[in-house]
Structure formats: C-alpha cells, structure tokens
Amino acid sequence: MLDVRRMQVLRAVVSSGSVTAAAADLGYTPSAVSQQIGALEKQAGTELLERVGRGVRPTAAGLLLTEYADAIGRQVAEAETALADLRAGRTGRLAVRYFATAGAALVAPAVARFRREHPGVRVELKLIDVEDPLPDVKEGRADLALVVRADGTGPEGIRLVHLLDDPYRVVLPRGHRLAGRRLLELAELADEPWVGSEWPGPCLDAQLDACATAGFRPSFAVQSEDYATAQGFVAAGLGVSLIPRLGLGSRHPGVVVRKVRAPEPVRVLYAAVRDAGPGAADRPALRGLLDALRDAATPSGDGSPRPVTAHAER
C-alpha cells in the first residue's frame, strides 16, 4: 500500500522542483527527503523522479501520484475544517427523543431557537410513547431524551439535567360540587370516581404517591391514558382527573381546572444525556440544545413554562 505521507513529500519535491527546496519547505534534511522518495519508489515499483540539471522532474508515474497527492491533501484539509466545525457545534446531527406533552411546550420553542443559533446542525426528532428512551441514549442511538423521573438519578452512564417541575391540576365537571373552589385539598377527592389520564409509569406514580400521602388510593372508573380524552370523560360526569399543567394546553369547555394541595402532585421532567464519551454533554451543539430547553422551561410570571399560553383557572 502506498504511504500517503510519502506521497505528500513527493508532492513537495515536484512543486518546488528540487529535493533541497522541498526539504527546506518541509523542515527535513535533503537526505531524509531522498530516503522518503526512495521508499515510495519501492512501494510503487517504478521511478518517480528523474534528474534535470540541478533539479528533478516527475516521471509519468511521479506525476500521477503527485496529482493524487494533491487531491488527498485537499480532502485532508476539508476533513480538518469539517472536524473543526463539528467540534465547535457549527455542523453535525442531534437525535432527540421526546413525549407528546413536552413537544409543544418545550421541544418546539427550544428547537426553533437552536436552529437559529446552529443552522448547520440537523435535529432529528422522534416522538416516544411509553417505552423507556434511556437505552437509546446510553447506546448512542439518541443524543438526548426527555424523561420523567421521581428523582434526579439516572442509570450508570446517564446524566439527568433538570428542566421543569410540572404540577398536576384537578379537572372537574363544570357542575361539580367543588367547582366553585379555587384551591382543593387532595383528600377531598378520596371518595370521587376517577378518570385515569396516564400510562403506568413515573407519571402515574406521581399521582398515586401524592394520593397515598393524602391517605387514600384513587378508584378509577375509567382508564383513558390520554389527556384530551380524559377531559371528555370528566365533562360527561364520569369522574374527576389529575392532568399535568403541560397537558392542559387545550381545555374542554365542560370542565373546570383547579389547583390542588396537601400534597400537590408533581412530575419532574429531565433531559437525559450520556455522562461520558462521544455523546456526552461537552459537545457544543448538545450544550446549545440543553441551554435552549432550559430557557424554554424557565417559568413565566404565573409559574408556567414560557412557551405555554397562560390560561386563567376557571
């Protein structure tokens, strides 16, 4: 196999017209340059230079390899530039996993800002359902995933970056006996039929843990596992429901939404990234996306994330 570095030495000799001039340009001794050319000729199986007066000129084979050396040199320079752009966060690709209620509130404004600041980086978004996206992050199929966790600890190799505490609100039928109250105690809902709004997992766990603290376990009359559908069941009088604030972007006209306390159920949203290695958060582009997500999650004056339109509780 031809040695690429020796081909670059040949290129320098042909460009300068002599071994001595090439040695000066490369910072080598003339003897070292001659040795490199001799070794390359053995690899090529033919002479590459011929003497002309005090200088040299390439043979047909030498001219051929010089042309390829030129092309290789340009490609190496392009590769170095591309690598510098990638390391600086000017180019590349980020694969993101997110769930539905975080999409409009956090992901959409964050990605819009990120694209303005990093136009050369492609963001690939994939909506996830109930499956755990952390293996995708850990194994490199995703660079970042939005997850709900009860605490800030992730599995080995994963770092969780806190984004938002998303409190649950109680959703009542408009004519419910408690609808006139602005703030409810969670225990006041103990004897109510409940409409489920969550898949089994950390979001449902946040509801059940809060109810357990209040001294009861909710009795689910209907399982919808969808916020919009849950509101429809509540409006029809089939029960009450807990829905996180991010899930209340579109209100059903037949329901009222109230704050709840003692305790207030909260699900905690994190961005999951690799803790070390090539997908870790030391990449400038990934840091930029994390910054954009944190900014989108920063509460406005009423405590809701900036991108969520504020609705009066009614």
C-alpha positions in Angstrom: 0.0 0.0 0.0 1.2 3.5 -0.9 2.2 5.6 2.1 0.2 8.8 2.0 2.8 10.8 3.9 5.5 9.9 1.4 3.2 10.9 -1.4 3.0 14.4 0.2 6.8 14.5 0.3 6.8 13.7 -3.4 4.3 16.4 -4.0 6.5 18.9 -2.2 9.5 17.9 -4.3 7.6 18.2 -7.6 6.1 21.5 -6.6 9.5 23.0 -5.6 11.5 21.4 -8.4 14.3 20.0 -6.2 14.9 17.8 -3.2 16.8 20.6 -1.4 14.0 23.1 -1.8 11.4 20.6 -0.6 13.5 19.7 2.4 13.6 23.4 3.3 9.8 23.7 2.9 9.1 20.6 5.0 11.7 21.2 7.7 13.5 17.9 6.8 17.1 17.3 5.7 17.7 16.6 2.0 18.8 13.1 3.0 15.6 12.4 4.8 13.5 13.6 1.8 15.6 11.4 -0.6 15.0 8.4 1.7 11.2 9.0 1.7 11.2 9.2 -2.1 13.3 6.1 -2.4 10.9 4.2 -0.1 7.9 5.4 -2.1 9.5 4.3 -5.3 9.9 0.8 -3.9 6.2 0.8 -2.9 5.3 2.0 -6.4 7.6 -0.4 -8.2 8.9 2.3 -10.5 10.9 5.5 -10.6 9.0 8.6 -9.7 11.7 11.4 -10.3 14.4 12.0 -12.9 17.3 14.4 -12.6 17.2 17.5 -14.8 20.3 19.7 -14.3 20.4 20.6 -10.6 16.8 19.8 -10.1 14.3 17.0 -10.7 11.1 16.4 -12.6 8.5 13.8 -12.2 8.2 10.7 -14.4 4.8 9.8 -15.7 4.3 7.7 -12.6 5.6 10.5 -10.4 3.2 13.0 -12.0 0.3 10.6 -11.5 1.0 10.1 -7.8 1.5 13.9 -7.4 -2.0 14.5 -8.8 -3.4 12.0 -6.3 -1.4 13.6 -3.5 -2.9 17.0 -4.4 -6.4 15.5 -4.2 -5.6 13.8 -0.9 -4.2 17.0 0.5 -7.4 18.9 -0.3 -9.5 16.2 1.2 -7.5 16.2 4.4 -7.8 20.0 4.6 -11.6 19.7 4.1 -11.8 16.9 6.7 -9.9 19.1 9.2 -12.3 22.0 8.5 -15.3 19.8 8.8 -14.0 18.3 12.1 -13.4 21.8 13.5 -16.9 22.8 12.6 -18.3 19.7 14.2 -16.3 20.2 17.4 -17.4 23.8 17.5 -21.0 22.9 17.1 -21.4 24.5 13.7 -22.4 21.2 11.9 -23.5 17.7 12.8 -26.6 15.9 13.9 -28.5 15.6 17.1 -31.1 12.8 17.6 -33.8 13.7 20.2 -36.5 11.6 21.8 -39.5 13.4 23.4 -43.0 12.7 24.6 -46.1 14.4 23.4 -46.9 17.0 26.1 -43.3 18.1 26.2 -43.3 18.6 22.4 -45.3 21.8 22.1 -44.3 23.3 25.4 -40.6 22.7 25.5 -39.2 21.0 22.3 -40.8 23.2 19.7 -39.5 26.6 21.1 -36.2 25.1 22.0 -35.5 23.6 18.6 -36.7 26.8 16.9 -34.1 28.8 18.9 -31.4 26.1 18.4 -31.8 26.2 14.6 -31.4 30.0 14.6 -28.2 29.6 16.6 -26.9 26.5 15.0 -28.2 26.4 11.4 -25.7 23.8 10.2 -26.8 21.2 12.8 -29.6 18.8 11.9 -32.0 17.9 14.7 -33.8 14.6 14.2 -36.9 14.4 16.4 -38.7 11.2 17.4 -41.9 11.0 19.4 -41.8 8.3 22.0 -44.7 6.6 23.8 -44.3 4.6 27.0 -41.1 2.8 26.1 -38.0 3.9 28.1 -35.8 6.1 25.9 -32.7 5.8 28.1 -31.3 2.7 26.4 -31.3 4.8 23.1 -29.3 7.5 24.8 -26.9 5.1 26.6 -26.2 3.1 23.4 -25.8 6.1 21.2 -29.0 5.9 19.1 -30.1 9.2 20.6 -28.1 12.2 21.9 -30.9 13.5 24.2 -34.2 12.3 25.6 -36.9 14.0 27.6 -37.9 11.8 30.6 -40.0 11.9 33.7 -38.3 10.7 36.9 -39.1 10.8 40.6 -35.6 12.0 41.4 -32.5 13.2 39.6 -30.6 10.0 39.4 -30.3 8.0 36.2 -28.7 4.6 35.4 -25.0 4.3 35.1 -23.7 6.3 32.1 -26.7 8.7 32.0 -26.8 12.2 33.4 -30.2 13.8 34.1 -30.5 17.6 33.6 -33.4 19.1 35.4 -35.8 21.1 33.2 -39.1 21.5 34.9 -41.4 20.6 37.8 -44.8 20.1 36.1 -47.6 20.2 38.8 -50.9 18.3 38.3 -54.2 20.1 38.4 -57.5 18.5 39.3 -60.1 18.5 36.4 -63.7 18.6 37.5 -67.1 18.5 35.6 -68.3 22.1 35.3 -71.3 21.4 37.6 -69.3 19.5 40.3 -69.9 20.4 44.0 -66.3 21.5 44.4 -66.1 23.5 41.1 -66.7 26.8 42.9 -63.5 26.5 44.9 -60.1 27.9 43.7 -58.0 25.5 45.7 -58.7 22.0 46.8 -57.3 19.6 49.3 -56.3 16.3 47.6 -58.0 14.3 50.3 -61.3 15.9 49.3 -61.3 13.8 46.2 -60.8 10.5 48.0 -64.4 9.3 47.6 -64.8 10.5 43.9 -64.7 8.2 40.9 -61.5 8.9 39.0 -60.7 9.1 35.3 -57.2 7.8 34.6 -55.1 10.0 32.4 -51.7 8.3 32.5 -50.0 5.1 31.3 -48.4 3.0 34.1 -45.0 4.5 34.8 -43.4 7.6 36.5 -46.3 10.0 35.6 -48.9 7.7 37.2 -46.6 7.1 40.1 -46.5 10.8 40.8 -50.3 10.8 41.1 -50.5 7.6 43.2 -47.7 8.7 45.6 -49.5 12.0 46.2 -52.8 10.3 46.9 -51.1 7.8 49.3 -49.6 10.8 51.2 -53.1 12.2 51.4 -54.3 8.9 52.9 -56.2 7.2 50.1 -55.9 5.3 46.8 -58.0 6.6 43.9 -60.7 4.4 42.5 -60.5 4.6 38.7 -63.9 4.3 37.0 -62.4 4.9 33.5 -59.0 4.5 32.1 -58.3 6.9 29.2 -54.5 7.3 29.3 -54.9 10.4 27.1 -55.3 13.9 28.4 -57.8 15.1 25.9 -60.0 12.0 26.2 -59.8 12.2 30.0 -61.2 15.7 29.9 -64.1 14.4 27.7 -64.9 11.7 30.3 -64.7 14.2 33.1 -67.0 16.6 31.2 -69.5 13.8 30.8 -69.6 13.4 34.6 -67.8 10.1 34.8 -65.3 11.2 37.3 -62.5 13.6 38.2 -59.0 13.5 36.9 -55.5 14.8 37.6 -53.7 16.2 34.5 -50.3 17.9 34.4 -50.2 21.6 33.6 -48.3 20.9 30.3 -51.2 18.6 29.3 -53.8 21.3 29.7 -53.0 23.4 26.6 -56.4 22.7 25.2 -59.3 22.9 27.7 -62.6 21.1 27.2 -65.5 23.6 27.6 -67.3 21.2 30.0 -64.6 21.1 32.7 -63.0 23.4 35.3 -59.4 23.2 36.4 -58.3 23.8 39.9 -55.1 23.8 41.9 -54.7 21.0 44.5 -52.5 20.8 47.6 -51.7 18.7 50.6 -49.8 17.5 48.7 -49.6 18.9 45.2 -48.7 16.1 42.8 -45.8 16.9 40.6 -44.0 15.1 37.8 -40.4 16.1 37.2 -39.0 16.5 33.7 -35.4 15.9 32.8 -33.2 15.9 29.8 -31.2 12.7 29.7 -27.7 12.7 28.0 -24.7 10.4 28.1 -22.5 11.1 31.0 -19.2 10.4 29.2 -17.9 9.5 25.7 -18.7 11.0 22.3 -22.3 11.6 23.1 -21.7 13.5 26.4 -22.9 17.0 27.0 -19.4 18.5 26.4 -20.3 18.8 22.7 -21.1 22.4 21.9 -24.2 21.6 19.8 -25.6 19.4 22.5 -24.9 22.1 25.1 -26.7 24.6 22.9 -29.8 22.4 22.8 -29.7 21.9 26.5 -29.5 25.6 27.0 -32.5 26.2 24.7 -34.5 23.5 26.6 -33.7 25.1 29.9 -34.7 28.5 28.6 -38.0 27.2 27.3 -38.7 25.6 30.6 -38.0 28.7 32.6 -41.2 29.7 34.3 -43.1 32.9 33.3 -44.7 35.1 35.9 -47.6 32.7 36.5 -45.2 29.7 37.0 -45.9 28.1 33.7 -43.1 27.4 31.1 -42.6 30.4 28.8 -44.0 28.8 25.6 -47.3 27.7 27.3 -50.0 30.3 26.9 -51.3 31.3 30.3 -54.9 30.3 31.0 -56.9 31.6 33.9 -58.1 28.8 36.1 -61.9 28.7 35.5 
